[in-house]
């Protein structure tokens, strides 16, 4: 070989590692996830070709010192072969580790394991929640302006009182809360609290007598932790010790040559992997074969068949035969090691294949679905048509002729070629049609202007654009199957029943088939195989107990994690009385009724009133728009800062949307006011353009001072000596002396909002000249000359006290 890296196809690529972008030299056929696993193995080195070559140099020196290579030429050949095999993904090595922990026999150890796991989970949740609540206690003190003692007193600082109550509800002791207050008074701003480490992920072996397979403690420990390997007494030690052995994996699918499996190359790779392990470590060694499920499908074997089980056993026999003349203590085994499997690119546990499709990455890092090599070989083995399978699995990736959702139906609903082409371009990279029509793809402007999406819908990350456009779930499903294809060949119409059984995925194969495969492999393996049983997260304790009782050998039951969107629905707890002592005497009680608001959103009317306030905070213009319900309650706000940077402007816009949604779900405005007044950040300083608020410590401080004054009557939040705002940005300087001049109603009522319902000559009149008291007002009439309600009886005449006009004489039948 001219170069150790010549056949591997090394390429440079840019990879995101953590929070930085790095340039990586790696084999071209490695996915990004696989490259990251190899970088971890290399200790962070990003030139994998150089790292593997350096590793092979060291390994060759160790092999020569142990007599595994005879001369310099053999040493060089060994180094080149190891380098090439690792770069091509034929083999992957892992050094010795620690044996699995074994529990003491008996139910007591199982109960302790369950209790410890629950304790760690509870401690993690409690530490996180308490840390957040105690941080809120410190923030309530730090945000407060005024006397330091008052700010640190929950009796005088209402925000602090609420934070203290929340911290108590999270389980914090009063002494701890006082510590948080003391730290805030001392100038500290962060409550340092690290949750305990999570529960370990490594399995634990429980040796069991035959009578213990039905033990409730065993089922409970397996159901709770997902870490328990229940093994018969005589196999438990072997299962635990095998995990500590240095391990090599050999990838089976890498040895296909001209549509046939190259046994000679496979045996050479097994022999090389065994020698590499022996050079690195002394004592027993462990060897596993990767991608057995894919290998069986590529040969056209039904995983749940005697032929498949016999072929798998023969394959492990071939591996043993390849290394038997080396004189090594080699242990053939099935291995559950995600890190090693990722570096090898194949599972090492004899599980059924993962499916007929796999992912590939384009040169710019985009992930696309492609037909796997095993599927292509398997289709050929069962004499099926590759083109039919590609159309069924990958879809047509085009919507032109799709049923339900196509160019014609999309155009009829307002989509233009711009939106359709943008969605079409996303089809190779998505698994659901809704992802191709995401708001970020078709544009929020189109959704708002054409489809009529509301701000609340645009803010919803789960917005289904096709459903918004009026397509039914059945139409979307039909189009999705046509354009994006299926994940399985089991229901493909072009395959016969026996052909389709070859291509069943793991979730389509019964658990009994996997148990039968492990039973067939057990005689040719040196370590007991462990049956791994995945169950849904809501599997019951009885289902776990049934799996354990039916197992014939070591078994591990793992429940899936709960869905991220899980929300426990509970009955409403309104009208439940809470009794609290109101006085030292035990017979005196105050009954407090707890009223819980329903989580129902109160939509604003389509045509709503409000006001716009223009002001400048520290030289930065800000426009506040409000929207009100029919009863005058605030229901939404908009904050515009047109000349600020795009990031800050977008942040303020989305902040206003969040506040609006909270108001519409019933969050009281005074909660927001208390939370955001006195916040400090730039821009800040003097306020111009507002006759009530004259200075603010931040934009949010100004906004919620203005809302508090206007909607809550919180005059204490204004900065002027005399509050005289008229709601339109005009103050005392703009009013006529004595405040006596009539004001046109158009200053207070929107002509557009009223749509002509208010007369043009309607005015608001002063009342300084009217007699005091409601009786006098009720007896007065409207003057036709000036419009004031000031026409009163004087003798036999009706006189306007405002303008002096005579309104007429009183009829004789009304005198006396």
PDB file of N, CA and C in Angstrom, residues 146-201:
ATOM      1  N   UNK A 146     -34.581  51.837  47.010  1.00  0.00           N
ATOM      2  CA  UNK A 146     -35.065  52.493  48.227  1.00  0.00           C
ATOM      3  C   UNK A 146     -34.261  52.050  49.424  1.00  0.00           C
ATOM      4  N   UNK A 147     -34.871  52.144  50.574  1.00  0.00           N
ATOM      5  CA  UNK A 147     -34.198  51.783  51.811  1.00  0.00           C
ATOM      6  C   UNK A 147     -33.805  50.310  51.781  1.00  0.00           C
ATOM      7  N   UNK A 148     -32.538  50.014  52.090  1.00  0.00           N
ATOM      8  CA  UNK A 148     -32.036  48.644  52.004  1.00  0.00           C
ATOM      9  C   UNK A 148     -32.773  47.713  52.948  1.00  0.00           C
ATOM     10  N   UNK A 149     -33.066  48.189  54.135  1.00  0.00           N
ATOM     11  CA  UNK A 149     -33.775  47.344  55.100  1.00  0.00           C
ATOM     12  C   UNK A 149     -35.182  47.020  54.617  1.00  0.00           C
ATOM     13  N   UNK A 150     -35.858  48.004  54.024  1.00  0.00           N
ATOM     14  CA  UNK A 150     -37.197  47.756  53.510  1.00  0.00           C
ATOM     15  C   UNK A 150     -37.175  46.788  52.335  1.00  0.00           C
ATOM     16  N   UNK A 151     -36.162  46.908  51.479  1.00  0.00           N
ATOM     17  CA  UNK A 151     -36.052  46.005  50.330  1.00  0.00           C
ATOM     18  C   UNK A 151     -35.850  44.557  50.763  1.00  0.00           C
ATOM     19  N   UNK A 152     -35.212  44.344  51.907  1.00  0.00           N
ATOM     20  CA  UNK A 152     -34.932  42.991  52.398  1.00  0.00           C
ATOM     21  C   UNK A 152     -35.996  42.501  53.364  1.00  0.00           C
ATOM     22  N   UNK A 153     -37.084  43.237  53.505  1.00  0.00           N
ATOM     23  CA  UNK A 153     -38.143  42.870  54.441  1.00  0.00           C
ATOM     24  C   UNK A 153     -39.351  42.373  53.661  1.00  0.00           C
ATOM     25  N   UNK A 154     -39.731  41.103  53.772  1.00  0.00           N
ATOM     26  CA  UNK A 154     -40.888  40.591  53.032  1.00  0.00           C
ATOM     27  C   UNK A 154     -42.194  41.289  53.410  1.00  0.00           C
ATOM     28  N   UNK A 155     -42.244  41.917  54.579  1.00  0.00           N
ATOM     29  CA  UNK A 155     -43.459  42.628  54.973  1.00  0.00           C
ATOM     30  C   UNK A 155     -43.618  43.945  54.233  1.00  0.00           C
ATOM     31  N   UNK A 156     -42.526  44.491  53.724  1.00  0.00           N
ATOM     32  CA  UNK A 156     -42.584  45.772  53.038  1.00  0.00           C
ATOM     33  C   UNK A 156     -42.241  45.674  51.555  1.00  0.00           C
ATOM     34  N   UNK A 157     -41.709  44.581  51.114  1.00  0.00           N
ATOM     35  CA  UNK A 157     -41.364  44.360  49.707  1.00  0.00           C
ATOM     36  C   UNK A 157     -42.269  43.237  49.189  1.00  0.00           C
ATOM     37  N   UNK A 158     -43.322  43.606  48.450  1.00  0.00           N
ATOM     38  CA  UNK A 158     -44.303  42.607  48.020  1.00  0.00           C
ATOM     39  C   UNK A 158     -43.704  41.602  47.041  1.00  0.00           C
ATOM     40  N   UNK A 159     -42.798  42.059  46.184  1.00  0.00           N
ATOM     41  CA  UNK A 159     -42.148  41.124  45.256  1.00  0.00           C
ATOM     42  C   UNK A 159     -41.339  40.093  46.024  1.00  0.00           C
ATOM     43  N   UNK A 160     -40.653  40.529  47.070  1.00  0.00           N
ATOM     44  CA  UNK A 160     -39.887  39.598  47.888  1.00  0.00           C
ATOM     45  C   UNK A 160     -40.824  38.637  48.609  1.00  0.00           C
ATOM     46  N   UNK A 161     -41.953  39.112  49.068  1.00  0.00           N
ATOM     47  CA  UNK A 161     -42.891  38.237  49.762  1.00  0.00           C
ATOM     48  C   UNK A 161     -43.368  37.112  48.857  1.00  0.00           C
ATOM     49  N   UNK A 162     -43.672  37.452  47.594  1.00  0.00           N
ATOM     50  CA  UNK A 162     -44.097  36.409  46.659  1.00  0.00           C
ATOM     51  C   UNK A 162     -42.971  35.428  46.379  1.00  0.00           C
ATOM     52  N   UNK A 163     -41.752  35.929  46.244  1.00  0.00           N
ATOM     53  CA  UNK A 163     -40.611  35.039  45.990  1.00  0.00           C
ATOM     54  C   UNK A 163     -40.358  34.123  47.174  1.00  0.00           C
ATOM     55  N   UNK A 164     -40.506  34.634  48.398  1.00  0.00           N
ATOM     56  CA  UNK A 164     -40.316  33.814  49.600  1.00  0.00           C
ATOM     57  C   UNK A 164     -41.375  32.721  49.657  1.00  0.00           C
ATOM     58  N   UNK A 165     -42.625  33.074  49.339  1.00  0.00           N
ATOM     59  CA  UNK A 165     -43.696  32.078  49.359  1.00  0.00           C
ATOM     60  C   UNK A 165     -43.432  30.974  48.342  1.00  0.00           C
ATOM     61  N   UNK A 166     -42.944  31.345  47.147  1.00  0.00           N
ATOM     62  CA  UNK A 166     -42.626  30.342  46.123  1.00  0.00           C
ATOM     63  C   UNK A 166     -41.461  29.463  46.559  1.00  0.00           C
ATOM     64  N   UNK A 167     -40.458  30.054  47.230  1.00  0.00           N
ATOM     65  CA  UNK A 167     -39.318  29.257  47.712  1.00  0.00           C
ATOM     66  C   UNK A 167     -39.769  28.270  48.780  1.00  0.00           C
ATOM     67  N   UNK A 168     -40.660  28.702  49.678  1.00  0.00           N
ATOM     68  CA  UNK A 168     -41.200  27.778  50.675  1.00  0.00           C
ATOM     69  C   UNK A 168     -41.941  26.624  50.001  1.00  0.00           C
ATOM     70  N   UNK A 169     -42.753  26.955  48.973  1.00  0.00           N
ATOM     71  CA  UNK A 169     -43.499  25.914  48.272  1.00  0.00           C
ATOM     72  C   UNK A 169     -42.567  24.921  47.597  1.00  0.00           C
ATOM     73  N   UNK A 170     -41.362  25.360  47.214  1.00  0.00           N
ATOM     74  CA  UNK A 170     -40.377  24.467  46.594  1.00  0.00           C
ATOM     75  C   UNK A 170     -39.605  23.654  47.623  1.00  0.00           C
ATOM     76  N   UNK A 171     -39.888  23.856  48.919  1.00  0.00           N
ATOM     77  CA  UNK A 171     -39.246  23.063  49.955  1.00  0.00           C
ATOM     78  C   UNK A 171     -38.077  23.717  50.642  1.00  0.00           C
ATOM     79  N   UNK A 172     -37.808  24.983  50.353  1.00  0.00           N
ATOM     80  CA  UNK A 172     -36.676  25.662  50.992  1.00  0.00           C
ATOM     81  C   UNK A 172     -37.016  26.009  52.442  1.00  0.00           C
ATOM     82  N   UNK A 173     -36.068  25.787  53.325  1.00  0.00           N
ATOM     83  CA  UNK A 173     -36.247  26.155  54.726  1.00  0.00           C
ATOM     84  C   UNK A 173     -36.135  27.670  54.879  1.00  0.00           C
ATOM     85  N   UNK A 174     -36.769  28.205  55.938  1.00  0.00           N
ATOM     86  CA  UNK A 174     -36.711  29.647  56.168  1.00  0.00           C
ATOM     87  C   UNK A 174     -35.285  30.128  56.387  1.00  0.00           C
ATOM     88  N   UNK A 175     -34.474  29.297  57.042  1.00  0.00           N
ATOM     89  CA  UNK A 175     -33.079  29.686  57.269  1.00  0.00           C
ATOM     90  C   UNK A 175     -32.333  29.854  55.946  1.00  0.00           C
ATOM     91  N   UNK A 176     -32.620  28.959  54.979  1.00  0.00           N
ATOM     92  CA  UNK A 176     -31.981  29.064  53.669  1.00  0.00           C
ATOM     93  C   UNK A 176     -32.461  30.306  52.927  1.00  0.00           C
ATOM     94  N   UNK A 177     -33.744  30.620  53.055  1.00  0.00           N
ATOM     95  CA  UNK A 177     -34.281  31.823  52.409  1.00  0.00           C
ATOM     96  C   UNK A 177     -33.624  33.075  52.984  1.00  0.00           C
ATOM     97  N   UNK A 178     -33.442  33.105  54.318  1.00  0.00           N
ATOM     98  CA  UNK A 178     -32.777  34.246  54.940  1.00  0.00           C
ATOM     99  C   UNK A 178     -31.327  34.361  54.487  1.00  0.00           C
ATOM    100  N   UNK A 179     -30.676  33.221  54.224  1.00  0.00           N
ATOM    101  CA  UNK A 179     -29.320  33.259  53.682  1.00  0.00           C
ATOM    102  C   UNK A 179     -29.307  33.926  52.310  1.00  0.00           C
ATOM    103  N   UNK A 180     -30.292  33.596  51.472  1.00  0.00           N
ATOM    104  CA  UNK A 180     -30.363  34.207  50.148  1.00  0.00           C
ATOM    105  C   UNK A 180     -30.575  35.720  50.260  1.00  0.00           C
ATOM    106  N   UNK A 181     -31.428  36.145  51.188  1.00  0.00           N
ATOM    107  CA  UNK A 181     -31.665  37.578  51.394  1.00  0.00           C
ATOM    108  C   UNK A 181     -30.388  38.259  51.867  1.00  0.00           C
ATOM    109  N   UNK A 182     -29.682  37.612  52.804  1.00  0.00           N
ATOM    110  CA  UNK A 182     -28.448  38.185  53.336  1.00  0.00           C
ATOM    111  C   UNK A 182     -27.387  38.326  52.239  1.00  0.00           C
ATOM    112  N   UNK A 183     -27.291  37.320  51.372  1.00  0.00           N
ATOM    113  CA  UNK A 183     -26.321  37.398  50.277  1.00  0.00           C
ATOM    114  C   UNK A 183     -26.658  38.552  49.341  1.00  0.00           C
ATOM    115  N   UNK A 184     -27.936  38.730  49.043  1.00  0.00           N
ATOM    116  CA  UNK A 184     -28.335  39.835  48.167  1.00  0.00           C
ATOM    117  C   UNK A 184     -28.008  41.181  48.807  1.00  0.00           C
ATOM    118  N   UNK A 185     -28.232  41.319  50.107  1.00  0.00           N
ATOM    119  CA  UNK A 185     -27.906  42.576  50.785  1.00  0.00           C
ATOM    120  C   UNK A 185     -26.410  42.834  50.783  1.00  0.00           C
ATOM    121  N   UNK A 186     -25.621  41.756  50.749  1.00  0.00           N
ATOM    122  CA  UNK A 186     -24.168  41.900  50.729  1.00  0.00           C
ATOM    123  C   UNK A 186     -23.622  42.185  49.324  1.00  0.00           C
ATOM    124  N   UNK A 187     -24.518  42.243  48.333  1.00  0.00           N
ATOM    125  CA  UNK A 187     -24.076  42.556  46.975  1.00  0.00           C
ATOM    126  C   UNK A 187     -23.917  41.354  46.066  1.00  0.00           C
ATOM    127  N   UNK A 188     -24.131  40.151  46.603  1.00  0.00           N
ATOM    128  CA  UNK A 188     -24.045  38.963  45.751  1.00  0.00           C
ATOM    129  C   UNK A 188     -25.268  38.916  44.840  1.00  0.00           C
ATOM    130  N   UNK A 189     -25.085  38.376  43.625  1.00  0.00           N
ATOM    131  CA  UNK A 189     -26.186  38.359  42.664  1.00  0.00           C
ATOM    132  C   UNK A 189     -26.557  36.968  42.173  1.00  0.00           C
ATOM    133  N   UNK A 190     -25.799  35.951  42.557  1.00  0.00           N
ATOM    134  CA  UNK A 190     -26.046  34.604  42.041  1.00  0.00           C
ATOM    135  C   UNK A 190     -26.162  33.635  43.210  1.00  0.00           C
ATOM    136  N   UNK A 191     -27.215  32.828  43.191  1.00  0.00           N
ATOM    137  CA  UNK A 191     -27.371  31.756  44.175  1.00  0.00           C
ATOM    138  C   UNK A 191     -26.716  30.510  43.594  1.00  0.00           C
ATOM    139  N   UNK A 192     -25.583  30.132  44.130  1.00  0.00           N
ATOM    140  CA  UNK A 192     -24.837  28.985  43.622  1.00  0.00           C
ATOM    141  C   UNK A 192     -25.444  27.705  44.171  1.00  0.00           C
ATOM    142  N   UNK A 193     -25.901  26.853  43.266  1.00  0.00           N
ATOM    143  CA  UNK A 193     -26.528  25.604  43.673  1.00  0.00           C
ATOM    144  C   UNK A 193     -26.366  24.598  42.546  1.00  0.00           C
ATOM    145  N   UNK A 194     -25.607  23.551  42.779  1.00  0.00           N
ATOM    146  CA  UNK A 194     -25.385  22.512  41.768  1.00  0.00           C
ATOM    147  C   UNK A 194     -26.170  21.268  42.165  1.00  0.00           C
ATOM    148  N   UNK A 195     -27.037  20.775  41.294  1.00  0.00           N
ATOM    149  CA  UNK A 195     -27.777  19.552  41.623  1.00  0.00           C
ATOM    150  C   UNK A 195     -26.835  18.364  41.714  1.00  0.00           C
ATOM    151  N   UNK A 196     -27.219  17.334  42.432  1.00  0.00           N
ATOM    152  CA  UNK A 196     -26.364  16.143  42.521  1.00  0.00           C
ATOM    153  C   UNK A 196     -26.214  15.483  41.164  1.00  0.00           C
ATOM    154  N   UNK A 197     -25.168  14.711  40.958  1.00  0.00           N
ATOM    155  CA  UNK A 197     -24.975  14.057  39.656  1.00  0.00           C
ATOM    156  C   UNK A 197     -26.121  13.108  39.355  1.00  0.00           C
ATOM    157  N   UNK A 198     -26.454  12.945  38.078  1.00  0.00           N
ATOM    158  CA  UNK A 198     -27.559  12.036  37.729  1.00  0.00           C
ATOM    159  C   UNK A 198     -27.196  10.589  38.028  1.00  0.00           C
ATOM    160  N   UNK A 199     -28.215   9.765  38.000  1.00  0.00           N
ATOM    161  CA  UNK A 199     -27.994   8.337  38.239  1.00  0.00           C
ATOM    162  C   UNK A 199     -27.073   7.776  37.162  1.00  0.00           C
ATOM    163  N   UNK A 200     -26.145   6.885  37.535  1.00  0.00           N
ATOM    164  CA  UNK A 200     -25.253   6.291  36.534  1.00  0.00           C
ATOM    165  C   UNK A 200     -26.037   5.488  35.503  1.00  0.00           C
ATOM    166  N   UNK A 201     -25.475   5.424  34.298  1.00  0.00           N
ATOM    167  CA  UNK A 201     -26.151   4.710  33.223  1.00  0.00           C
ATOM    168  C   UNK A 201     -25.686   3.272  33.083  1.00  0.00           C
TER     169      UNK A 201
END
